Tab-separated table of C-alpha atoms in Angstrom:
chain	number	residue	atom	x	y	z
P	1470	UNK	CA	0.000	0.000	0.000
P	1471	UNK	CA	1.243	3.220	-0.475
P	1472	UNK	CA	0.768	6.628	-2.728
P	1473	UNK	CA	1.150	7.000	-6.574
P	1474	UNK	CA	2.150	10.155	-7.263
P	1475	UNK	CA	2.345	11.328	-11.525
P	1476	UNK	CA	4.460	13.640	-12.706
P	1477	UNK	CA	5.898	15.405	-16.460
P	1478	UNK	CA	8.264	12.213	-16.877
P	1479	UNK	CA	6.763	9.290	-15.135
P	1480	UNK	CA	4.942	7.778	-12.106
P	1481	UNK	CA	6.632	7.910	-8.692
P	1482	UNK	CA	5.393	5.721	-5.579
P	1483	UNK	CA	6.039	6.076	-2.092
P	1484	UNK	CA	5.310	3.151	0.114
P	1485	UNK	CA	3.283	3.762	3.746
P	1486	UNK	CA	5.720	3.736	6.874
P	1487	UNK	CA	9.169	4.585	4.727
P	1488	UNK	CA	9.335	0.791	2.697
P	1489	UNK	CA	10.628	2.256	0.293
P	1490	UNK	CA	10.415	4.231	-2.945
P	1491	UNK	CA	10.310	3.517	-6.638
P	1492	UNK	CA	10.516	5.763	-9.563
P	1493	UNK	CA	8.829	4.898	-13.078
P	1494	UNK	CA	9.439	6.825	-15.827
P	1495	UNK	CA	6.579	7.212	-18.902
P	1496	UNK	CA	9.312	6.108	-21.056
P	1497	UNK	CA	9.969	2.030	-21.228
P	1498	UNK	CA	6.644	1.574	-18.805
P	1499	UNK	CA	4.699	-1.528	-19.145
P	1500	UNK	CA	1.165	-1.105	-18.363
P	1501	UNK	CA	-1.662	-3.242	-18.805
P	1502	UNK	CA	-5.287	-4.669	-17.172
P	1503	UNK	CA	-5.173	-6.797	-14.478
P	1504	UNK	CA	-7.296	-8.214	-11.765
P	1505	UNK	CA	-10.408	-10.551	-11.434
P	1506	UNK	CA	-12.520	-8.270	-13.625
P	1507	UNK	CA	-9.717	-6.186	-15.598
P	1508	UNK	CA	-10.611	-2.729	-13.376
P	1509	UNK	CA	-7.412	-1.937	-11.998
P	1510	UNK	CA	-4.138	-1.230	-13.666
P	1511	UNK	CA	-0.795	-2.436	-13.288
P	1512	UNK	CA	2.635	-0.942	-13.488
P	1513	UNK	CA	6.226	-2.034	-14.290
P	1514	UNK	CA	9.568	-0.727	-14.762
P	1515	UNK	CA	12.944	-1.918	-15.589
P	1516	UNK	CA	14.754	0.376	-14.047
P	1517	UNK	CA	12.468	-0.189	-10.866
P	1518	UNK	CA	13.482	-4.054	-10.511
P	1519	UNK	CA	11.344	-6.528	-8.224
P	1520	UNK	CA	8.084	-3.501	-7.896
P	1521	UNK	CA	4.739	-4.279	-9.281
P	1522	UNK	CA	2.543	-1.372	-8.768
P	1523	UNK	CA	-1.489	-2.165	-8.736
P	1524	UNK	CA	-3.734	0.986	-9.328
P	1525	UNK	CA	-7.373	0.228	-8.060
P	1526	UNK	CA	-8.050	4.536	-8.367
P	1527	UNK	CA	-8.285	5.179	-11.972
P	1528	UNK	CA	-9.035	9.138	-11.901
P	1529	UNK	CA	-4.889	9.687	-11.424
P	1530	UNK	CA	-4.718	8.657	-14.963
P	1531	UNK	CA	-7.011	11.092	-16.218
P	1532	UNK	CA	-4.006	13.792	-15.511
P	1533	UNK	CA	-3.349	16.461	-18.277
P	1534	UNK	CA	-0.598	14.834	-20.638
P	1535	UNK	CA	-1.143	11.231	-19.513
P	1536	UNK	CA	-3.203	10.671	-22.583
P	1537	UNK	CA	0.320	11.481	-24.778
P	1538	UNK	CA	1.781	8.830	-23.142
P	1539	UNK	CA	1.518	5.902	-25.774
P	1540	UNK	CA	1.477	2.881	-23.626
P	1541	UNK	CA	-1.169	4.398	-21.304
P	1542	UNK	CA	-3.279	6.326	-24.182
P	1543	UNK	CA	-3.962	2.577	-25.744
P	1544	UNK	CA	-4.403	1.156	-22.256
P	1545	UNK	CA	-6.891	3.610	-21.194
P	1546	UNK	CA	-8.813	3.431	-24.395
P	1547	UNK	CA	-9.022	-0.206	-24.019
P	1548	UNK	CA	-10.314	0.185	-20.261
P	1549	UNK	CA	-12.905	2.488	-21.516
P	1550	UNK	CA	-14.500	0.499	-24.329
P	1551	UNK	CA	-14.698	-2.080	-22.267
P	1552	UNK	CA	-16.094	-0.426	-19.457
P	1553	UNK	CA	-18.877	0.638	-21.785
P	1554	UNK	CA	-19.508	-2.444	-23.412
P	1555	UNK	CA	-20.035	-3.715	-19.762
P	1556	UNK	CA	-22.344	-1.215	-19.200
P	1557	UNK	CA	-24.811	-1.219	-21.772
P	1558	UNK	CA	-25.714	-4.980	-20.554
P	1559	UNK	CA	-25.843	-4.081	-17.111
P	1560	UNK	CA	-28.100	-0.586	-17.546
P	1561	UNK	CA	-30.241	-2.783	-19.371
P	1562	UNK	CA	-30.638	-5.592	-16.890
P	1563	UNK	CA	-31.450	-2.883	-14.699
P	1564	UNK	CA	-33.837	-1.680	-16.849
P	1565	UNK	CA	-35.658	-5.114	-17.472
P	1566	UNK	CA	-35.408	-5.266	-13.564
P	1567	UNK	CA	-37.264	-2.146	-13.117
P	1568	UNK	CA	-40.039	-3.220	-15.242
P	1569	UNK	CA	-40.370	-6.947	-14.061
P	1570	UNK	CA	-40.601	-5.326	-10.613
P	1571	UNK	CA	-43.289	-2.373	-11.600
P	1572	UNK	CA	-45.770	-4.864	-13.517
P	1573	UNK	CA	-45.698	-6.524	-10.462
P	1574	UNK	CA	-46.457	-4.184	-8.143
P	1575	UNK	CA	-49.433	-2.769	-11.393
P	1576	UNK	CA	-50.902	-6.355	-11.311
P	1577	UNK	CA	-50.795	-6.956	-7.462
P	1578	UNK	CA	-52.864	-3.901	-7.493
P	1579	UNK	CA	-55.003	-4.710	-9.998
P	1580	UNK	CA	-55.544	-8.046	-7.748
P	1581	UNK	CA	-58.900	-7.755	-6.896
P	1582	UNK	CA	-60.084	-6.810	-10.263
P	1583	UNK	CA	-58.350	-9.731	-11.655
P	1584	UNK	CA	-59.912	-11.964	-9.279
P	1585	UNK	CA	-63.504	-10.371	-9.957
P	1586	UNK	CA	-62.786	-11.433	-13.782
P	1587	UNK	CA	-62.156	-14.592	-13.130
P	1588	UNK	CA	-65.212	-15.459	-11.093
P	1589	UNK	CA	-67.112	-14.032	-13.268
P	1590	UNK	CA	-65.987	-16.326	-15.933
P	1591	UNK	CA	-66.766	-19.126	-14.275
P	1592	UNK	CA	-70.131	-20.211	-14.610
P	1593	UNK	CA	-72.705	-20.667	-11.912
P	1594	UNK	CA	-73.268	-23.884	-12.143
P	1595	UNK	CA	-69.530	-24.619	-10.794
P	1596	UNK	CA	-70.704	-22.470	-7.835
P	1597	UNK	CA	-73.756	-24.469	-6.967
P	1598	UNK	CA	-71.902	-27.928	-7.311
P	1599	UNK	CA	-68.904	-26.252	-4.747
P	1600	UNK	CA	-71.856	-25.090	-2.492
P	1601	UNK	CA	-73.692	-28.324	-2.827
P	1602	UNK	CA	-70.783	-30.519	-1.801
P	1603	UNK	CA	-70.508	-28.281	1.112
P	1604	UNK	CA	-73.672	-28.500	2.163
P	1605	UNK	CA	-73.070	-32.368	2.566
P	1606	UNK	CA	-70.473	-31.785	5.006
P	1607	UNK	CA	-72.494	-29.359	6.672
P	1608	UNK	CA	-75.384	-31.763	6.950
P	1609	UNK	CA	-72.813	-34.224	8.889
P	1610	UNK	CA	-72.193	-31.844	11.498
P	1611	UNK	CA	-75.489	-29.932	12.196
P	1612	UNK	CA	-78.422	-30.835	13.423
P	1613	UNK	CA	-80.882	-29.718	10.602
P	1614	UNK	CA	-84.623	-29.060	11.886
P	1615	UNK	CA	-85.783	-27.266	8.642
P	1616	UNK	CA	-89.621	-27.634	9.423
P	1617	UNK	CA	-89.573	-27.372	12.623
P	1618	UNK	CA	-93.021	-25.820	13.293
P	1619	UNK	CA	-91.614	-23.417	15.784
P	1620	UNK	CA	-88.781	-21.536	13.406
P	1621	UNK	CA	-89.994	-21.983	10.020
P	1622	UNK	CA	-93.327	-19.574	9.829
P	1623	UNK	CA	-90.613	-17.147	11.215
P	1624	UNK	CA	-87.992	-17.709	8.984
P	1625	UNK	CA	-90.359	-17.976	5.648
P	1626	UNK	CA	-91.963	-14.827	6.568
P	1627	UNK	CA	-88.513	-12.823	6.258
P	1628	UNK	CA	-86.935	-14.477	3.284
P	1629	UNK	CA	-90.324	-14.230	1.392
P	1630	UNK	CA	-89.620	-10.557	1.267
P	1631	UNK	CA	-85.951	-10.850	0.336
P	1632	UNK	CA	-86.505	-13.545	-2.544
P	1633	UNK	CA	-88.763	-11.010	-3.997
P	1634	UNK	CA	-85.700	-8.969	-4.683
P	1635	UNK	CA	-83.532	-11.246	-6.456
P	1636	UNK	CA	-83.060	-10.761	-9.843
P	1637	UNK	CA	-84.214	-14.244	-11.420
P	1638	UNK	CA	-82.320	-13.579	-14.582
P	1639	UNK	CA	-79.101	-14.196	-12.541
P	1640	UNK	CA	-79.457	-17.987	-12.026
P	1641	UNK	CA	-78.877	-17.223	-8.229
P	1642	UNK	CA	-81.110	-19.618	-5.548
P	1643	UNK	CA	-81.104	-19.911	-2.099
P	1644	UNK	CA	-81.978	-22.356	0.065
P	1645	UNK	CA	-82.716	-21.513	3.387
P	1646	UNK	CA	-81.778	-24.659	6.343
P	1647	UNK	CA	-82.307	-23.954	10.049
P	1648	UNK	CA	-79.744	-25.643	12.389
P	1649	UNK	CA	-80.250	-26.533	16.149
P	1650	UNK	CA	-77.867	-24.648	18.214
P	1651	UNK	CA	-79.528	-22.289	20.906
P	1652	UNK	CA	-75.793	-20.929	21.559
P	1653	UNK	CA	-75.117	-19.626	18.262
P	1654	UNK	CA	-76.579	-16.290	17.262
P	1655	UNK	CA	-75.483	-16.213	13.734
P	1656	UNK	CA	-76.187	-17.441	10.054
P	1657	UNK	CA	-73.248	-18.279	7.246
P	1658	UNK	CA	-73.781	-19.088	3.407
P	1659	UNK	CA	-72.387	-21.433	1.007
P	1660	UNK	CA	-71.633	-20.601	-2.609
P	1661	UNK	CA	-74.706	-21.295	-4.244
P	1662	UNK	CA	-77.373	-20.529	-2.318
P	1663	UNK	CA	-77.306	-22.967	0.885
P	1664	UNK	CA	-78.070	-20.476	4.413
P	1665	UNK	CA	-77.575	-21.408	7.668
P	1666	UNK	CA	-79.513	-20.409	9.986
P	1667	UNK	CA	-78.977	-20.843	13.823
P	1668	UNK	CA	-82.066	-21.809	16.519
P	1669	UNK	CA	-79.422	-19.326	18.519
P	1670	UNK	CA	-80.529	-16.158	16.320
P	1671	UNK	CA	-83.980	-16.995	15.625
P	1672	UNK	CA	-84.282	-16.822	19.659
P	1673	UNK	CA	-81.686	-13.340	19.659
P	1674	UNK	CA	-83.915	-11.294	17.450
P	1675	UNK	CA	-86.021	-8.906	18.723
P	1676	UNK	CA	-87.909	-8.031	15.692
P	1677	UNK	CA	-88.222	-9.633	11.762
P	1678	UNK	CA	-86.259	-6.666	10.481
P	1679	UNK	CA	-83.261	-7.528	12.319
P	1680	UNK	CA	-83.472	-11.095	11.139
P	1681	UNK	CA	-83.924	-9.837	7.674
P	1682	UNK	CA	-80.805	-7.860	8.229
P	1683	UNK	CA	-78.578	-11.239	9.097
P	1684	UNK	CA	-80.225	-13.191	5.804
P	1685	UNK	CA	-79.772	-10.306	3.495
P	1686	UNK	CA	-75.881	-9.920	4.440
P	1687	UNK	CA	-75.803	-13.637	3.812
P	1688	UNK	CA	-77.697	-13.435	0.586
P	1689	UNK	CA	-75.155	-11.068	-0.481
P	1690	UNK	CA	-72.288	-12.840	-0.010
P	1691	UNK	CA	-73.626	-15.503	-2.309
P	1692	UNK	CA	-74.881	-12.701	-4.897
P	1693	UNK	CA	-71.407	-11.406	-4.862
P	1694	UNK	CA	-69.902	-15.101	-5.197
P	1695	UNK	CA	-67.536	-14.197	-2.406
P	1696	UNK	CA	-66.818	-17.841	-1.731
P	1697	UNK	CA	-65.519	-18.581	-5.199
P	1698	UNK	CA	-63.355	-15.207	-5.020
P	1699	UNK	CA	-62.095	-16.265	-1.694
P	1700	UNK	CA	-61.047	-19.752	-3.579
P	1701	UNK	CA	-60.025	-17.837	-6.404
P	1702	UNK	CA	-57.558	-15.357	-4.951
P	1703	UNK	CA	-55.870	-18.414	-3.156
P	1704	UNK	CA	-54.314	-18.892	-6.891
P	1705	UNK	CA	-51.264	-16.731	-6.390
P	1706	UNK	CA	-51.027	-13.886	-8.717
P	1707	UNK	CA	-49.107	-16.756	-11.445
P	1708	UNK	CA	-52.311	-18.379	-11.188
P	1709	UNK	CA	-55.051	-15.651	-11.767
P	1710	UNK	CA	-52.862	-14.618	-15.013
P	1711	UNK	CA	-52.894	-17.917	-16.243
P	1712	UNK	CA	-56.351	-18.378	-15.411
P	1713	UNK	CA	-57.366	-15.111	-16.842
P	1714	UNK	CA	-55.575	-15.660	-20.114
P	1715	UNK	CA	-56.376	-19.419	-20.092
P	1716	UNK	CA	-59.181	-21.524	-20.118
P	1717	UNK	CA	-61.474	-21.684	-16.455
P	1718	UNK	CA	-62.206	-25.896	-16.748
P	1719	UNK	CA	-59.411	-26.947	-15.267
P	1720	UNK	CA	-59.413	-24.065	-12.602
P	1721	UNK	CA	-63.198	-25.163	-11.549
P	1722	UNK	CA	-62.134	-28.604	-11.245
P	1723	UNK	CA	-59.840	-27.578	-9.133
P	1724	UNK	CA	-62.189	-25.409	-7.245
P	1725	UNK	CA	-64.934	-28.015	-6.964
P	1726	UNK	CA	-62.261	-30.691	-5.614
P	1727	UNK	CA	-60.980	-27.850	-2.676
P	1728	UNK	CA	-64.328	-27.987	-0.408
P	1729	UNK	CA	-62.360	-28.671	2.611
P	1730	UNK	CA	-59.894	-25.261	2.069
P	1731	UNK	CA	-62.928	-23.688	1.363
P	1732	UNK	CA	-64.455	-24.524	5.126
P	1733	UNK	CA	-61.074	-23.265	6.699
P	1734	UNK	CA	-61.104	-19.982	5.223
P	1735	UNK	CA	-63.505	-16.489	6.500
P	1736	UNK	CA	-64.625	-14.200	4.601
P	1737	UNK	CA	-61.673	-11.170	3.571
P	1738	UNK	CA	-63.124	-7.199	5.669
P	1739	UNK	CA	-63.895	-6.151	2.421
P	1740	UNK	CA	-65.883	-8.585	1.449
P	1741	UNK	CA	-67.790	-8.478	4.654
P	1742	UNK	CA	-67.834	-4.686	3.923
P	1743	UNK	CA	-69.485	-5.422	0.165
P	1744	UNK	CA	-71.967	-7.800	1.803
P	1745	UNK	CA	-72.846	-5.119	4.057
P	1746	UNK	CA	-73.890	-2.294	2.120
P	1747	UNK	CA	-75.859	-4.795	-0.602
P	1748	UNK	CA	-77.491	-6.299	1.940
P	1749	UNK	CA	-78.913	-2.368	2.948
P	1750	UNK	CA	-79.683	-1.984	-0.704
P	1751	UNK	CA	-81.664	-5.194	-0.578
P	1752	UNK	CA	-83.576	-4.451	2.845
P	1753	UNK	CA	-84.316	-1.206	1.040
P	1754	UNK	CA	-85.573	-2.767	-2.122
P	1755	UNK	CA	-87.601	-5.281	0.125
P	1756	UNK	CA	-89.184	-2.403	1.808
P	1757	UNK	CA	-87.727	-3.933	5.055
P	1758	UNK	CA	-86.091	-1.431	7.624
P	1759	UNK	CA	-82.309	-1.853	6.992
P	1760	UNK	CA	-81.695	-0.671	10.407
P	1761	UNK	CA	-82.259	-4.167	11.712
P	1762	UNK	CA	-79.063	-4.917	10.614
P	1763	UNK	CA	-77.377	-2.367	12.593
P	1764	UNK	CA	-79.470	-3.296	15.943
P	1765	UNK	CA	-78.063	-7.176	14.967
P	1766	UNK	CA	-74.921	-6.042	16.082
P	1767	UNK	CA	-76.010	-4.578	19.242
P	1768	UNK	CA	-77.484	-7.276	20.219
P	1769	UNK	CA	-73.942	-9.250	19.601
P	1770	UNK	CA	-72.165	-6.107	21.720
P	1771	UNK	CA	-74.914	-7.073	24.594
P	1772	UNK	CA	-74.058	-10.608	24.471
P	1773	UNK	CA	-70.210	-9.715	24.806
P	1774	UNK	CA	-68.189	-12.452	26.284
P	1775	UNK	CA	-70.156	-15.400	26.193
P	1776	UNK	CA	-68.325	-17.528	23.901
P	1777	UNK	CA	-71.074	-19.749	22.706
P	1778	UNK	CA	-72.629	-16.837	20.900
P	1779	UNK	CA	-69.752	-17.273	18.248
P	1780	UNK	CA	-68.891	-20.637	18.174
P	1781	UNK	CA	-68.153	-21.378	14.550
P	1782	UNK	CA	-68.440	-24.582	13.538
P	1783	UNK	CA	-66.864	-23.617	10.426
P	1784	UNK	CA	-64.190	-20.780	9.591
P	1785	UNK	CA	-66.435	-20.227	6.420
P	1786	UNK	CA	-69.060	-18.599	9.091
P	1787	UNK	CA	-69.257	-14.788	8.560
P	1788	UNK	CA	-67.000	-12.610	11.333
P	1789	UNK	CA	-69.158	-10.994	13.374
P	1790	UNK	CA	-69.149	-8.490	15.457
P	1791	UNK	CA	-68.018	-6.262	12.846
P	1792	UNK	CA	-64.897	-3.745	13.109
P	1793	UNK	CA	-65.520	-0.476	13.834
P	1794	UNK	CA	-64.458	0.503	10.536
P	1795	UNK	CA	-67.662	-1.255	9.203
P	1796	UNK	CA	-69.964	-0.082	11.959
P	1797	UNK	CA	-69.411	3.290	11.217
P	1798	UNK	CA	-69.756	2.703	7.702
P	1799	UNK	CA	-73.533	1.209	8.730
P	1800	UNK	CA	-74.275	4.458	11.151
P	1801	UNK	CA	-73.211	6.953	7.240
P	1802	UNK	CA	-76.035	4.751	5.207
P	1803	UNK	CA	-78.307	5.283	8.277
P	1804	UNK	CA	-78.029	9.185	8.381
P	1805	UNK	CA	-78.545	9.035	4.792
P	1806	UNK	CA	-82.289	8.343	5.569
P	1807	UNK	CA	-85.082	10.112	4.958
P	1808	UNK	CA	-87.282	9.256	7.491
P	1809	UNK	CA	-89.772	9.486	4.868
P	1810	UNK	CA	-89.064	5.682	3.521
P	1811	UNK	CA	-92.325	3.396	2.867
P	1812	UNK	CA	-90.781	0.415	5.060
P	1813	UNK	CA	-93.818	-2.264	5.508
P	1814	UNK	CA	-93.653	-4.449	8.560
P	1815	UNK	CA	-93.358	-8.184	7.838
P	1816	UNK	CA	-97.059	-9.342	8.404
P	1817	UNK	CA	-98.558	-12.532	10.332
P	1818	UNK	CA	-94.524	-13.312	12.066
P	1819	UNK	CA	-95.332	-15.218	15.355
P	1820	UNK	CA	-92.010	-16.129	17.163
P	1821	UNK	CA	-91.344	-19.334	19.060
């Protein structure tokens, strides 16, 4: 180690703690490339016997005059070309790096519209064969009382109203199952219709409208097809370009055949979100107070604590109570009432 100092006549190095000295003048100087990737430059001299100077800083040789020097003006020429034809491919890696990594970030945006395409692609009938093969499982682990005399007048009463909403021309049917379980105050849907409904919340209610409030949120998540988008978005982002781009048979075989992921996974906050305010549309539509739904929640604050209220026998089941986020989102649609609204009361509803 040491300092290279340049002069009119030659090159002149001074080692670190007094080694030495040596003294290389422009005249007889071998100079080439050297090193692992050819970046530094190395000096010799006769006259300076047994020294081998290596120069990793290459700005010295950009002195005034150097250039005159013949040995150095061909090395440095050399250095430079191939310093720029090094570049060019490495700029444009960079470049191709750049733009791998932005279309990325454009399509992981673009995630949820991609995922929306997809469904939609996919015809209903793959829907109602995942929901249907679902509802088999379900059947093995509730206790199904669908006519019981004490909960169905109740039930039919509500989702006569809210049937009368759905647009026929969209294939979309429901089928509405009441399960035994006092401790549950909840509902969940499959894709393609099937509704749960817990003995738990038919007892919680206070009035129809709040009921109708539970069973229109559920309605919506199988309007939306949230379930297949919730499969659908487990793809990767690989998997909803090739599936976008690519033929959807093989991806609903795959769908149909994944009804046991399906039961582990809940439903995303947006989604719960969308269900929320279609399900207001739809009590509105119904000409059912869409307040109901609001005072649902309440009665889930009230019940605070007492774990039985949300047992879940499956993931799938919808996750209530809501985030404050969503709550507040409720209370905005609310003030956004008229208090002039033609809401009819549902007619003939004895509870048990």
């Amino acid at each position: 180690m040491g300092k290279l100092q340049v002069d009119d006549h030659g090159f002149r190095f001074l080692a670190e703690q007094g080694r030495g000295a040596a003294w290389l003048p422009f005249e007889g100087l071998d100079a080439h490339l050297a090193g692992h990737n050819r970046e530094q430059i190395e000096l010799r001299h006769p006259i300076a016997e047994g020294w081998v100077i290596h120069c990793y800083e290459r700005a010295i040789f950009t002195t005034d005059g150097l250039h005159t020097v013949p040995t150095l003006a061909a090395l440095l020429k050399q250095g430079g070309a191939r310093r720029r034809a090094l570049g060019w491919p490495l700029r444009l890696l960079i470049v191709l790096l750049v733009a791998v990594l932005v279309s990325i970030v454009l399509l992981w945006m673009q995630r949820p519209a991609m995922v929306r395409s997809v469904v939609n692609m996919m015809p209903l009938a793959t829907e109602q064969e995942f929901g249907n093969a679902l509802w088999e499982t379900v059947k093995a682990k509730e206790i199904i009382i669908d006519m019981d005399p004490r909960y169905r007048p109740q039930v039919e009463a509500v989702t006569k109203r809210l049937l009368a909403t759905v647009d026929k021309a969209s294939g979309h049917t429901f089928a509405f199952h009441i399960a035994q379980q006092d401790g549950v105050v909840n509902a969940y849907a499959l894709p393609g219709g099937h509704i749960i409904i817990y003995t738990g919340l038919l007892k919680a209610v206070k009035r129809p409208e709040q009921l109708a409030g539970v069973l229109a949120h559920e309605m919506a998540h199988v309007t939306e097809r949230h379930a297949l988008q919730n499969q659908v978005s487990s793809l990767g982002l690989a998997g909803l370009v090739v599936a976008l781009f690519g033929s959807v048979e093989g991806l609903s075989e795959v769908i149909v055949s994944g009804t046991q992921q399906l039961a582990e996974k809940s439903f995303s906050r947006e989604a719960e979100s969308e269900a929320d305010l279609v399900a207001w549309k739809t009590l509105l539509a119904a000409k059912l107070d869409p307040r109901g739904l609001i005072e649902f929640f309440s009665i889930l604050d009230h019940r605070e604590g007492d774990t039985a209220t949300m047992m879940r026998p499956l993931a799938w089941l919808s996750t209530h109570p809501m985030p404050d986020e969503r709550m507040e989102a409720l209370r905005q649609l609310e003030a956004v009432l008229t208090g002039k609204e033609a809401f009819e009361p549902v007619i003939g509803l004895v509870k048990p």
